[in-house]
mmCIF file with all atom_site columns, N, CA and C in Angstrom:
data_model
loop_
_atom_site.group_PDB
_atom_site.id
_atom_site.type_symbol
_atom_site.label_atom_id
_atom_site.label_alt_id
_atom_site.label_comp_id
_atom_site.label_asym_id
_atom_site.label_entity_id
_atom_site.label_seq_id
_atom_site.pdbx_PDB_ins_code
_atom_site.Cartn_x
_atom_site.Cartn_y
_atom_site.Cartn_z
_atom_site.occupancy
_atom_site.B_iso_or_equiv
_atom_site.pdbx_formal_charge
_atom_site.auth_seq_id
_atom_site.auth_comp_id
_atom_site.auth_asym_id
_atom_site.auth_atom_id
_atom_site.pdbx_PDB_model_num
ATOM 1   N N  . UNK A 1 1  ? -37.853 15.279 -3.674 1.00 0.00 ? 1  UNK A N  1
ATOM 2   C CA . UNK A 1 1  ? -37.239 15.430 -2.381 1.00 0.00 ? 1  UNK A CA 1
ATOM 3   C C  . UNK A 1 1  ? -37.694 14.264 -1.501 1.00 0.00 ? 1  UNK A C  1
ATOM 4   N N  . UNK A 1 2  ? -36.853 13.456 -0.737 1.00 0.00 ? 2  UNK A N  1
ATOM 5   C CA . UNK A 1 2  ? -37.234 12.611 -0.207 1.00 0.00 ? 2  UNK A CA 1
ATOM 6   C C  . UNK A 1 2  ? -36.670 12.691 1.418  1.00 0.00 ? 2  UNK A C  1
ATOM 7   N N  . UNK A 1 3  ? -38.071 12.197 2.049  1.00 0.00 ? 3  UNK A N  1
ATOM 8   C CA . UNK A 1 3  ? -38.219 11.763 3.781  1.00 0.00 ? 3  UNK A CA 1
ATOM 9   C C  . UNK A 1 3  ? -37.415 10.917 4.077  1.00 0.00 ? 3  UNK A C  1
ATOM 10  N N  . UNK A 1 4  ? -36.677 10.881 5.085  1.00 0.00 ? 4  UNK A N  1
ATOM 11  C CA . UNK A 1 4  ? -36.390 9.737  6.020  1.00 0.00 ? 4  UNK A CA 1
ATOM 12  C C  . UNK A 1 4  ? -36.904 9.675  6.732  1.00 0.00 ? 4  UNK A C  1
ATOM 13  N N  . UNK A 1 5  ? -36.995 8.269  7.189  1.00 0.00 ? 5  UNK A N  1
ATOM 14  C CA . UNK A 1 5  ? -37.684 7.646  8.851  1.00 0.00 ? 5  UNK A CA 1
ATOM 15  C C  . UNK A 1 5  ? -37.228 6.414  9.430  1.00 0.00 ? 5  UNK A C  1
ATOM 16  N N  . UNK A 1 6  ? -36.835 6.577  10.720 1.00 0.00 ? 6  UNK A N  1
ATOM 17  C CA . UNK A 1 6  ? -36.636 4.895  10.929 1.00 0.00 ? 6  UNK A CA 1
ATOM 18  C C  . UNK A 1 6  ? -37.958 4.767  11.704 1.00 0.00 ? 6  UNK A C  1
ATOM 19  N N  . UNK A 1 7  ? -38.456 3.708  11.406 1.00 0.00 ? 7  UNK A N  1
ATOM 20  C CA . UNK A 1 7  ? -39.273 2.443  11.955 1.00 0.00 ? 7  UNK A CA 1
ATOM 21  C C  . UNK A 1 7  ? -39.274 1.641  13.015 1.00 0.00 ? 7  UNK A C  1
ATOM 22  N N  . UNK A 1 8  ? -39.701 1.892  14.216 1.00 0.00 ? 8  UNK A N  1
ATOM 23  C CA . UNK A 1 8  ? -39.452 0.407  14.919 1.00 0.00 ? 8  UNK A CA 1
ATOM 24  C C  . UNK A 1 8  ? -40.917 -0.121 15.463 1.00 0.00 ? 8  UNK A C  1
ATOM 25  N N  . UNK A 1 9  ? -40.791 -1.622 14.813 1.00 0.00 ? 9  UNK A N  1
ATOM 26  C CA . UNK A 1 9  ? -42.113 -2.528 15.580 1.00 0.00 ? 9  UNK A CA 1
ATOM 27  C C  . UNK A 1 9  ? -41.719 -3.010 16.928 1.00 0.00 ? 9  UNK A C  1
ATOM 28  N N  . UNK A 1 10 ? -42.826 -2.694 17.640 1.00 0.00 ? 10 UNK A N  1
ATOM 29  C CA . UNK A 1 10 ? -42.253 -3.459 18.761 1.00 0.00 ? 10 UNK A CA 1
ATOM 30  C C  . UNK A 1 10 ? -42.622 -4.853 18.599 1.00 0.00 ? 10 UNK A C  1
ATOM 31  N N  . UNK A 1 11 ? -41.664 -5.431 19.833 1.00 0.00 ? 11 UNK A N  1
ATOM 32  C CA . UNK A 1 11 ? -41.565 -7.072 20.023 1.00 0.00 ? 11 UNK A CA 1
ATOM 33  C C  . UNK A 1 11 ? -43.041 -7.342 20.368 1.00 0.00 ? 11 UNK A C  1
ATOM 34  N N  . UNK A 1 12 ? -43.586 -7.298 20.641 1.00 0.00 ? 12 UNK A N  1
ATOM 35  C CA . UNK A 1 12 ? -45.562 -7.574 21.155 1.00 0.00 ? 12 UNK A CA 1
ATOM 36  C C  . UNK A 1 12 ? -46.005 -7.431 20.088 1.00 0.00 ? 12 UNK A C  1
ATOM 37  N N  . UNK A 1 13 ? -45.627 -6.626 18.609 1.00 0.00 ? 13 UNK A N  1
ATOM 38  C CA . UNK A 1 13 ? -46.768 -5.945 17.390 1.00 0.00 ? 13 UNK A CA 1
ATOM 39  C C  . UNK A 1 13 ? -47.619 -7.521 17.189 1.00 0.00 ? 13 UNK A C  1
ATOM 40  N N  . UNK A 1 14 ? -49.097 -7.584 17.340 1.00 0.00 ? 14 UNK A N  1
ATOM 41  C CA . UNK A 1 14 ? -49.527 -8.518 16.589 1.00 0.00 ? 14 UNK A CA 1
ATOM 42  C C  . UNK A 1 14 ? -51.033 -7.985 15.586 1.00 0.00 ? 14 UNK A C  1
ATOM 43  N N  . UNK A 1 15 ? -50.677 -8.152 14.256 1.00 0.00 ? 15 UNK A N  1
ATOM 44  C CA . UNK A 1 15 ? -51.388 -7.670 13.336 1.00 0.00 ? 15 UNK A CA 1
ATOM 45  C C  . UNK A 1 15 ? -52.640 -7.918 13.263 1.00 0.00 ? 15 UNK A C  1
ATOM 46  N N  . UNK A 1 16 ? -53.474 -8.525 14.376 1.00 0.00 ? 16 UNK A N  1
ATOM 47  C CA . UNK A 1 16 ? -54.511 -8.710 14.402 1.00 0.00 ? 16 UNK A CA 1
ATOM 48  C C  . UNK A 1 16 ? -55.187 -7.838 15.863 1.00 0.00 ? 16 UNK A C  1
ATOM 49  N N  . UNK A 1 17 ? -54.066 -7.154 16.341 1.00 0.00 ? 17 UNK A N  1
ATOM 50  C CA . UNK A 1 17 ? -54.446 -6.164 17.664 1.00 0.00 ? 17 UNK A CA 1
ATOM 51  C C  . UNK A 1 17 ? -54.635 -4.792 17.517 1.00 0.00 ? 17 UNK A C  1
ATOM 52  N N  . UNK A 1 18 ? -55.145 -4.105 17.467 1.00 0.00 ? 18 UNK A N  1
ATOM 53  C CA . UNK A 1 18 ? -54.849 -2.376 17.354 1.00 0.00 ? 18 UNK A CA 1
ATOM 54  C C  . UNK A 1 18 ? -53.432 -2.111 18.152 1.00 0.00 ? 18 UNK A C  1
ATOM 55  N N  . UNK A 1 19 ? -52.989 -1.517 17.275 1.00 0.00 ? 19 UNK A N  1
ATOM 56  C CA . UNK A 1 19 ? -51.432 -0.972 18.249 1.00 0.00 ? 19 UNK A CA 1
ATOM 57  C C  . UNK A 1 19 ? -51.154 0.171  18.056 1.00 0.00 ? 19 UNK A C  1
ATOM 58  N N  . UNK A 1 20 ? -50.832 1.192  19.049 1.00 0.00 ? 20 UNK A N  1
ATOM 59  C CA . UNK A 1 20 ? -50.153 2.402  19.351 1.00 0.00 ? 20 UNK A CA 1
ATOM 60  C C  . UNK A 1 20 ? -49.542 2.867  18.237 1.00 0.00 ? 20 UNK A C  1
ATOM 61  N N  . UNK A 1 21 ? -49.747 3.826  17.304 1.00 0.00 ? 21 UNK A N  1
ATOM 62  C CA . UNK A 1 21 ? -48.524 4.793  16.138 1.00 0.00 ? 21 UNK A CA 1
ATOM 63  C C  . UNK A 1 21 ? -47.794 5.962  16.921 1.00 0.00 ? 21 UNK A C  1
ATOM 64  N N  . UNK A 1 22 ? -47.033 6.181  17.671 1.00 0.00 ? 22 UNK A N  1
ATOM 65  C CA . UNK A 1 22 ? -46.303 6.870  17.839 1.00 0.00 ? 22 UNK A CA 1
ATOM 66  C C  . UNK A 1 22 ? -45.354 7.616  17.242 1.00 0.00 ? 22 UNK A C  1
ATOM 67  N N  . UNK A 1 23 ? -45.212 8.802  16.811 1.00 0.00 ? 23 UNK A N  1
ATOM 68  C CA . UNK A 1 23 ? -44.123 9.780  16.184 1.00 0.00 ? 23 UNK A CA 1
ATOM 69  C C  . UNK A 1 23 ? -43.120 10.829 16.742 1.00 0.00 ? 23 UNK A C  1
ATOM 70  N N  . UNK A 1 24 ? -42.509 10.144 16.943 1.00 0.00 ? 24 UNK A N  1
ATOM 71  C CA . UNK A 1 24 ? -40.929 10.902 17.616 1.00 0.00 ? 24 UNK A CA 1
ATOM 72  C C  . UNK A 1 24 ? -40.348 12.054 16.935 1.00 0.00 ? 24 UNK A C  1
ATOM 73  N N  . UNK A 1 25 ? -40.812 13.566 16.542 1.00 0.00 ? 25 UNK A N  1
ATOM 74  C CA . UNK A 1 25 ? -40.324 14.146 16.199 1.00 0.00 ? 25 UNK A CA 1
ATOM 75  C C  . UNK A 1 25 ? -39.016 15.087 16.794 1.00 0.00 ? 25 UNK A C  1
ATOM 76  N N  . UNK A 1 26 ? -38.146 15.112 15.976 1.00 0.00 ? 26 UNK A N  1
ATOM 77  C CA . UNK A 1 26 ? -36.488 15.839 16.549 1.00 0.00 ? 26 UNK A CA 1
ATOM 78  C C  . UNK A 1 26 ? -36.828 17.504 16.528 1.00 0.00 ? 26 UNK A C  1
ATOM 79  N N  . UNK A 1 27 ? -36.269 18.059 17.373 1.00 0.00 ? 27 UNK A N  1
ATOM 80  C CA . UNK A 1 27 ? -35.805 19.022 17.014 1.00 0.00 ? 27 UNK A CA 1
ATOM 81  C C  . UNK A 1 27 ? -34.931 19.798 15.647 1.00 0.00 ? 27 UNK A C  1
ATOM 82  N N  . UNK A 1 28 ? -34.321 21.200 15.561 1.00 0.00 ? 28 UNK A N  1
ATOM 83  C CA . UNK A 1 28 ? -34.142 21.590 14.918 1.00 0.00 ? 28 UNK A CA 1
ATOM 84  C C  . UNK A 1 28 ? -32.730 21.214 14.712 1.00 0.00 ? 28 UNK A C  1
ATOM 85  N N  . UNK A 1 29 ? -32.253 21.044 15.662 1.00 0.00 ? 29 UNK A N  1
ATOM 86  C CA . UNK A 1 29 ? -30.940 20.844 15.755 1.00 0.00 ? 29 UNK A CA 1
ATOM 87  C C  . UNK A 1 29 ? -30.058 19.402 15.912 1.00 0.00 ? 29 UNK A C  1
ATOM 88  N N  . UNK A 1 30 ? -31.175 18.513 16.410 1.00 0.00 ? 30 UNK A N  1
ATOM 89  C CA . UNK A 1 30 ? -30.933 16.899 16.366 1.00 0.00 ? 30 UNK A CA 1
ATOM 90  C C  . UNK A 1 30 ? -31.355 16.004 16.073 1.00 0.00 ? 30 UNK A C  1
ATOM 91  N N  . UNK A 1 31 ? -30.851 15.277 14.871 1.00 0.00 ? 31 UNK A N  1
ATOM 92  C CA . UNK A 1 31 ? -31.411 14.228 13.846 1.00 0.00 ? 31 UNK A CA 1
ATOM 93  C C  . UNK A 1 31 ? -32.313 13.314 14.704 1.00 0.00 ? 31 UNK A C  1
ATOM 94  N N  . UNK A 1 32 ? -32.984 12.351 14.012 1.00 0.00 ? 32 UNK A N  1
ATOM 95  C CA . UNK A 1 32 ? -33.809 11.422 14.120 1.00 0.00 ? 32 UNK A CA 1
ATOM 96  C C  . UNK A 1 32 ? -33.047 10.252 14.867 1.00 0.00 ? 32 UNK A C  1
ATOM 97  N N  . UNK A 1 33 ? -31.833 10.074 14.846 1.00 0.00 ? 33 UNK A N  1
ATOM 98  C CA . UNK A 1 33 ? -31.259 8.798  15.295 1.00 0.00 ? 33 UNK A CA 1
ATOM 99  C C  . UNK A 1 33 ? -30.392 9.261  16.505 1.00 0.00 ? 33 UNK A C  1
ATOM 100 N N  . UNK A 1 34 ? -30.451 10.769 16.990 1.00 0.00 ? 34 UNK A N  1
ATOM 101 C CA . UNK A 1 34 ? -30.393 11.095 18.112 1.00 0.00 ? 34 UNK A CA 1
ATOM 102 C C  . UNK A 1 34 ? -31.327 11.380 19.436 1.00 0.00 ? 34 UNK A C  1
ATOM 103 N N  . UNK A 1 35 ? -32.675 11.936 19.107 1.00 0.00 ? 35 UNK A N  1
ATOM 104 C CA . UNK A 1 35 ? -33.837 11.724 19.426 1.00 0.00 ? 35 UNK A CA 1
ATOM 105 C C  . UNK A 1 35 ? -34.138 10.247 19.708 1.00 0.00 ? 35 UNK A C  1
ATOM 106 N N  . UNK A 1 36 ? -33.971 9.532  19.088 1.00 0.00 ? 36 UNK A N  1
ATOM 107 C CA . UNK A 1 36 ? -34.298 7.404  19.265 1.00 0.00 ? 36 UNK A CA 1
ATOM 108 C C  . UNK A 1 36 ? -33.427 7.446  20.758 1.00 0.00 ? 36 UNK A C  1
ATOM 109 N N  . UNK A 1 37 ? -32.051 7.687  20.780 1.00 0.00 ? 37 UNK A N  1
ATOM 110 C CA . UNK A 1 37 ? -31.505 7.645  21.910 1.00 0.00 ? 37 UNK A CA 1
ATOM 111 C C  . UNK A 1 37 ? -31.922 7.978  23.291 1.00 0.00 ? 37 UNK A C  1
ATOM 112 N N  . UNK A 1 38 ? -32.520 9.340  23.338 1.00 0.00 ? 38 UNK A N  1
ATOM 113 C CA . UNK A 1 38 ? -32.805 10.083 23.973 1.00 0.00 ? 38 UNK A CA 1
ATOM 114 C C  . UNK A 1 38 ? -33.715 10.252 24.744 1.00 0.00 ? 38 UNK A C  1
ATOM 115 N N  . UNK A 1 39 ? -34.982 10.018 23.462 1.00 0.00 ? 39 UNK A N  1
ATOM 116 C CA . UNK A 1 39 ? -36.672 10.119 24.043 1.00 0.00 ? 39 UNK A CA 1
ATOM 117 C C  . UNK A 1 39 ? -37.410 9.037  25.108 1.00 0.00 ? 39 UNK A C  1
ATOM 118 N N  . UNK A 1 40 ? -36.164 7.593  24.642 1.00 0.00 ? 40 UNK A N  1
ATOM 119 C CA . UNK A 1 40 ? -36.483 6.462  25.672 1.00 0.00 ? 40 UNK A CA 1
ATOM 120 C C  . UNK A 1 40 ? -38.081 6.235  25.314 1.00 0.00 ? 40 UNK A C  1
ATOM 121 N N  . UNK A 1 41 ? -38.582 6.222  24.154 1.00 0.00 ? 41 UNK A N  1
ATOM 122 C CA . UNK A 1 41 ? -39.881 5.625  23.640 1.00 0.00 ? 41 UNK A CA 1
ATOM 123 C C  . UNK A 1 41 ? -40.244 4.640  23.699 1.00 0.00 ? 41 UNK A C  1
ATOM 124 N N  . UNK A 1 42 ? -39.022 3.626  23.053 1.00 0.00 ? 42 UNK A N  1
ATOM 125 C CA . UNK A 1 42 ? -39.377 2.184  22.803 1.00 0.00 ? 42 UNK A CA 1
ATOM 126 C C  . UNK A 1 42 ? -39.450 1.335  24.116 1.00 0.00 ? 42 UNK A C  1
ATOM 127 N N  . UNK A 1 43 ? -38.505 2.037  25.180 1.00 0.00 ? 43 UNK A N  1
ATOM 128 C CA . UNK A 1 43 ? -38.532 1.114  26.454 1.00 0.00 ? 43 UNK A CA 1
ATOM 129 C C  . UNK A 1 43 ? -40.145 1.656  26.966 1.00 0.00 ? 43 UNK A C  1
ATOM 130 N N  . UNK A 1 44 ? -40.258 3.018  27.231 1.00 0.00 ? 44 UNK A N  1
ATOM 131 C CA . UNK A 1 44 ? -41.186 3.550  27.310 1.00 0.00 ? 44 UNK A CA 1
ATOM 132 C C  . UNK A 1 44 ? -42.781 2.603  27.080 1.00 0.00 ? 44 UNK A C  1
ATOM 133 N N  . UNK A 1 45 ? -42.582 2.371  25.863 1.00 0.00 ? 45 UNK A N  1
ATOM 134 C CA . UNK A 1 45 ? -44.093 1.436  24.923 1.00 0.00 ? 45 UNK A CA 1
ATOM 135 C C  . UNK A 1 45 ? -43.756 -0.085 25.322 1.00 0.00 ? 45 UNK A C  1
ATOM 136 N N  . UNK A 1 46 ? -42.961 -0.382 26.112 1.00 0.00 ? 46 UNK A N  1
ATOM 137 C CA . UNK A 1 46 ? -43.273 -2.179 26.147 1.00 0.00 ? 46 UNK A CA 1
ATOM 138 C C  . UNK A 1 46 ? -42.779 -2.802 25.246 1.00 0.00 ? 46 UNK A C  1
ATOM 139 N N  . UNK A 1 47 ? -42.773 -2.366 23.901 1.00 0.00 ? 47 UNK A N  1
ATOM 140 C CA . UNK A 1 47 ? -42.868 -3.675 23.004 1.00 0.00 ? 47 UNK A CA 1
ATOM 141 C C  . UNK A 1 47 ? -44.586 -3.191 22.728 1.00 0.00 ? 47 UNK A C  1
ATOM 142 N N  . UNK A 1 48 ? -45.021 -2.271 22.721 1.00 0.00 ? 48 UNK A N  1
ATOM 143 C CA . UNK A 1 48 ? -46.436 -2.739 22.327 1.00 0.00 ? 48 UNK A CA 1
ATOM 144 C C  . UNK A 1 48 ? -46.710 -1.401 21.588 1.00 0.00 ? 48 UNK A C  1
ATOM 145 N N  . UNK A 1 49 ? -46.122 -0.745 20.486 1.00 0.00 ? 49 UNK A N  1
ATOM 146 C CA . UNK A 1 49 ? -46.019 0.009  19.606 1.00 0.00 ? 49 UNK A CA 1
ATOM 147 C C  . UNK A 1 49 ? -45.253 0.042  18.246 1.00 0.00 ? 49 UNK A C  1
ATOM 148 N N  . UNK A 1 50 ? -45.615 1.389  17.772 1.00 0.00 ? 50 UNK A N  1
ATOM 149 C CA . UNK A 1 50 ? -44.850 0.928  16.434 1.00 0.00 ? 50 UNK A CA 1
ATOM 150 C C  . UNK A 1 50 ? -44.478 2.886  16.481 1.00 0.00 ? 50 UNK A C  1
ATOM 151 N N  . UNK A 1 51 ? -43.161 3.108  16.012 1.00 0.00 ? 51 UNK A N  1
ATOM 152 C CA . UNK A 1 51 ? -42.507 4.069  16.774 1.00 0.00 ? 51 UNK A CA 1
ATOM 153 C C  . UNK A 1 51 ? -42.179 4.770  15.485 1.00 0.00 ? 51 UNK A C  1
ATOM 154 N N  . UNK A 1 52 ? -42.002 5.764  15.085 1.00 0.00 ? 52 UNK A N  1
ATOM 155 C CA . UNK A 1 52 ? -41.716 6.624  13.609 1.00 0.00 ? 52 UNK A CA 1
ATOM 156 C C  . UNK A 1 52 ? -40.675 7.761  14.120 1.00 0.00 ? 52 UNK A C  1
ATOM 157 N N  . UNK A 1 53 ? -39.530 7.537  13.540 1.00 0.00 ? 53 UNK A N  1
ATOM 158 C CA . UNK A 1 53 ? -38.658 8.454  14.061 1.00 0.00 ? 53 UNK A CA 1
ATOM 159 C C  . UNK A 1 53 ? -38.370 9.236  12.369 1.00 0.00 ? 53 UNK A C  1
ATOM 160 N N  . UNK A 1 54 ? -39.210 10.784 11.921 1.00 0.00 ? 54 UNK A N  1
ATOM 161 C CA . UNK A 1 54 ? -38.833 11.144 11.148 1.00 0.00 ? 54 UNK A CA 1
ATOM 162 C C  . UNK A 1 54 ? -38.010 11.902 10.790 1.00 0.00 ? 54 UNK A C  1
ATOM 163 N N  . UNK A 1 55 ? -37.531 12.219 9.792  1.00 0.00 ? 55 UNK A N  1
ATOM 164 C CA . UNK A 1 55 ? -35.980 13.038 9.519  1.00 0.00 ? 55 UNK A CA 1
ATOM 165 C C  . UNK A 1 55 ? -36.602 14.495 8.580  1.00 0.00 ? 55 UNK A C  1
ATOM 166 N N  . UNK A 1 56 ? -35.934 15.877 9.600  1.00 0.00 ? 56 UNK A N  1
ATOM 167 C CA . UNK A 1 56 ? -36.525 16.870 8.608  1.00 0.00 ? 56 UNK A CA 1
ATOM 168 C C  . UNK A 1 56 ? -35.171 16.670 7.487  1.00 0.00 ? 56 UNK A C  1
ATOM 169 N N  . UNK A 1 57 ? -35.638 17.730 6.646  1.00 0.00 ? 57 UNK A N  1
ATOM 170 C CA . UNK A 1 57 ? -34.801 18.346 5.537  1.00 0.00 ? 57 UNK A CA 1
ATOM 171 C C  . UNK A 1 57 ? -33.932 18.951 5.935  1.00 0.00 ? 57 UNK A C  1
ATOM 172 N N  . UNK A 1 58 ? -32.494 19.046 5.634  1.00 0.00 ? 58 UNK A N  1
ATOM 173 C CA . UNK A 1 58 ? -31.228 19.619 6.117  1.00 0.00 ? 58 UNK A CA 1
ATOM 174 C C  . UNK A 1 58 ? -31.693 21.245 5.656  1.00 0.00 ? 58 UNK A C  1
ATOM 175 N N  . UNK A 1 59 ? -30.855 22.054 6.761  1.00 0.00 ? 59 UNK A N  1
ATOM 176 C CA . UNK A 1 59 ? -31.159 23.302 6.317  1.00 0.00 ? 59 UNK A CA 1
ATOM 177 C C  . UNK A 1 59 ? -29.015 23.577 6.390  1.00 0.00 ? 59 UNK A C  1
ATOM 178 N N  . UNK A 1 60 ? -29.135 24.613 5.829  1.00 0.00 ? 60 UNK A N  1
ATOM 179 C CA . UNK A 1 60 ? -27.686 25.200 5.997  1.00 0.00 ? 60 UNK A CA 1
ATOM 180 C C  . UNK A 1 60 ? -27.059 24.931 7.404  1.00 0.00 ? 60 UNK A C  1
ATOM 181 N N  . UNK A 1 61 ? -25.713 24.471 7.317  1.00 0.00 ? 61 UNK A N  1
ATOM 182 C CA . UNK A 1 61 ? -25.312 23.951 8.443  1.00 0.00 ? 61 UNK A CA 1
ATOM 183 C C  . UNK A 1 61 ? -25.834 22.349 8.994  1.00 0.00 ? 61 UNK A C  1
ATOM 184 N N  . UNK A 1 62 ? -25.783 22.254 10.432 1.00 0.00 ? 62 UNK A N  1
ATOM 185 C CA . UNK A 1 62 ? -26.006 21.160 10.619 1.00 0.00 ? 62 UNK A CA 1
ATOM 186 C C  . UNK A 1 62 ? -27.641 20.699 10.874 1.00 0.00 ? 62 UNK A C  1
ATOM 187 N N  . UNK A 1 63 ? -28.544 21.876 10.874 1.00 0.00 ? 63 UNK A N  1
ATOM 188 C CA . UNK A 1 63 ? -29.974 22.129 11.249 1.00 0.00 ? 63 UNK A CA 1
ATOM 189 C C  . UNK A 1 63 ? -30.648 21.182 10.556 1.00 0.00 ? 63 UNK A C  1
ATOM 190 N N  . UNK A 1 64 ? -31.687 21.057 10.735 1.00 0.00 ? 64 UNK A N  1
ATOM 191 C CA . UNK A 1 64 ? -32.502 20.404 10.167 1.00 0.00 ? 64 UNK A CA 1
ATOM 192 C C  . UNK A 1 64 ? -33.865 20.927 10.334 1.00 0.00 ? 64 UNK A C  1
ATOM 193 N N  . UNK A 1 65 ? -34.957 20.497 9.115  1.00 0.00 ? 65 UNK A N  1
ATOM 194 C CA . UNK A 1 65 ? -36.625 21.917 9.430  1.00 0.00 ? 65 UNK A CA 1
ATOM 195 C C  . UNK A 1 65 ? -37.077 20.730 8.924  1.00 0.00 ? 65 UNK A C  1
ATOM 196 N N  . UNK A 1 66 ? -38.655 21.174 9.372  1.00 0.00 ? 66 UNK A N  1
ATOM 197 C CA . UNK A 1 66 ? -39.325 20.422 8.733  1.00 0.00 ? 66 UNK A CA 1
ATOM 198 C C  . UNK A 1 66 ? -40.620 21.014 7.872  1.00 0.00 ? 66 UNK A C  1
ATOM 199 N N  . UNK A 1 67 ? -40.400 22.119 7.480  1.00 0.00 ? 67 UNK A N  1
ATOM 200 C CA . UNK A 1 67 ? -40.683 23.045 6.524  1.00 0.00 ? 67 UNK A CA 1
ATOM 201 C C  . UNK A 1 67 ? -39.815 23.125 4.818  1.00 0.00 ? 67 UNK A C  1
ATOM 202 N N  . UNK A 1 68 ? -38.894 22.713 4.971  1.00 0.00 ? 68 UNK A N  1
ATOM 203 C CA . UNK A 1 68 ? -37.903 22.824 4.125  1.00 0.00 ? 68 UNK A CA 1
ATOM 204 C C  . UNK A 1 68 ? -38.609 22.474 2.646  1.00 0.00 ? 68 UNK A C  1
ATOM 205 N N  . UNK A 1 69 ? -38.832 22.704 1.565  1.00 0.00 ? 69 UNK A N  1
ATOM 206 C CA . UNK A 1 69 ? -39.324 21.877 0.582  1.00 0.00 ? 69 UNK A CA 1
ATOM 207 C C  . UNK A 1 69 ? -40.673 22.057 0.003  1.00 0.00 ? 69 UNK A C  1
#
């Protein structure tokens, strides 16, 4: 069974700095790439994070859990 996630580095990431992991989790009812829209994270962090938008497991219908599996 496999995870989705989108990823975003921010524009500032420099690999020699400690930087912010942030995880954007969705609700039950709205995917991961609706949540990105929504949560206003990335403007939120500057550019000075690295942002994890994960995807639960589809449940019957359009739902989504993150128990599933």
């Amino acid at each position: 069974m496999a995870r989705h996630y989108i990823t975003v580095i921010g524009n500032k990431y420099n690999k020699d700095t400690p930087t912010k992991l942030i995880f954007a989790f969705h609700g039950r009812t709205n995917p991961n790439t609706m949540v990105r829209t929504y949560y206003d994270v990335e403007e939120a962090s500057n550019g000075n994070a690295i942002i994890v938008y994960p995807s639960g497991l589809p449940e019957e219908g359009p739902k989504r859990n993150w128990s599933n599996g």
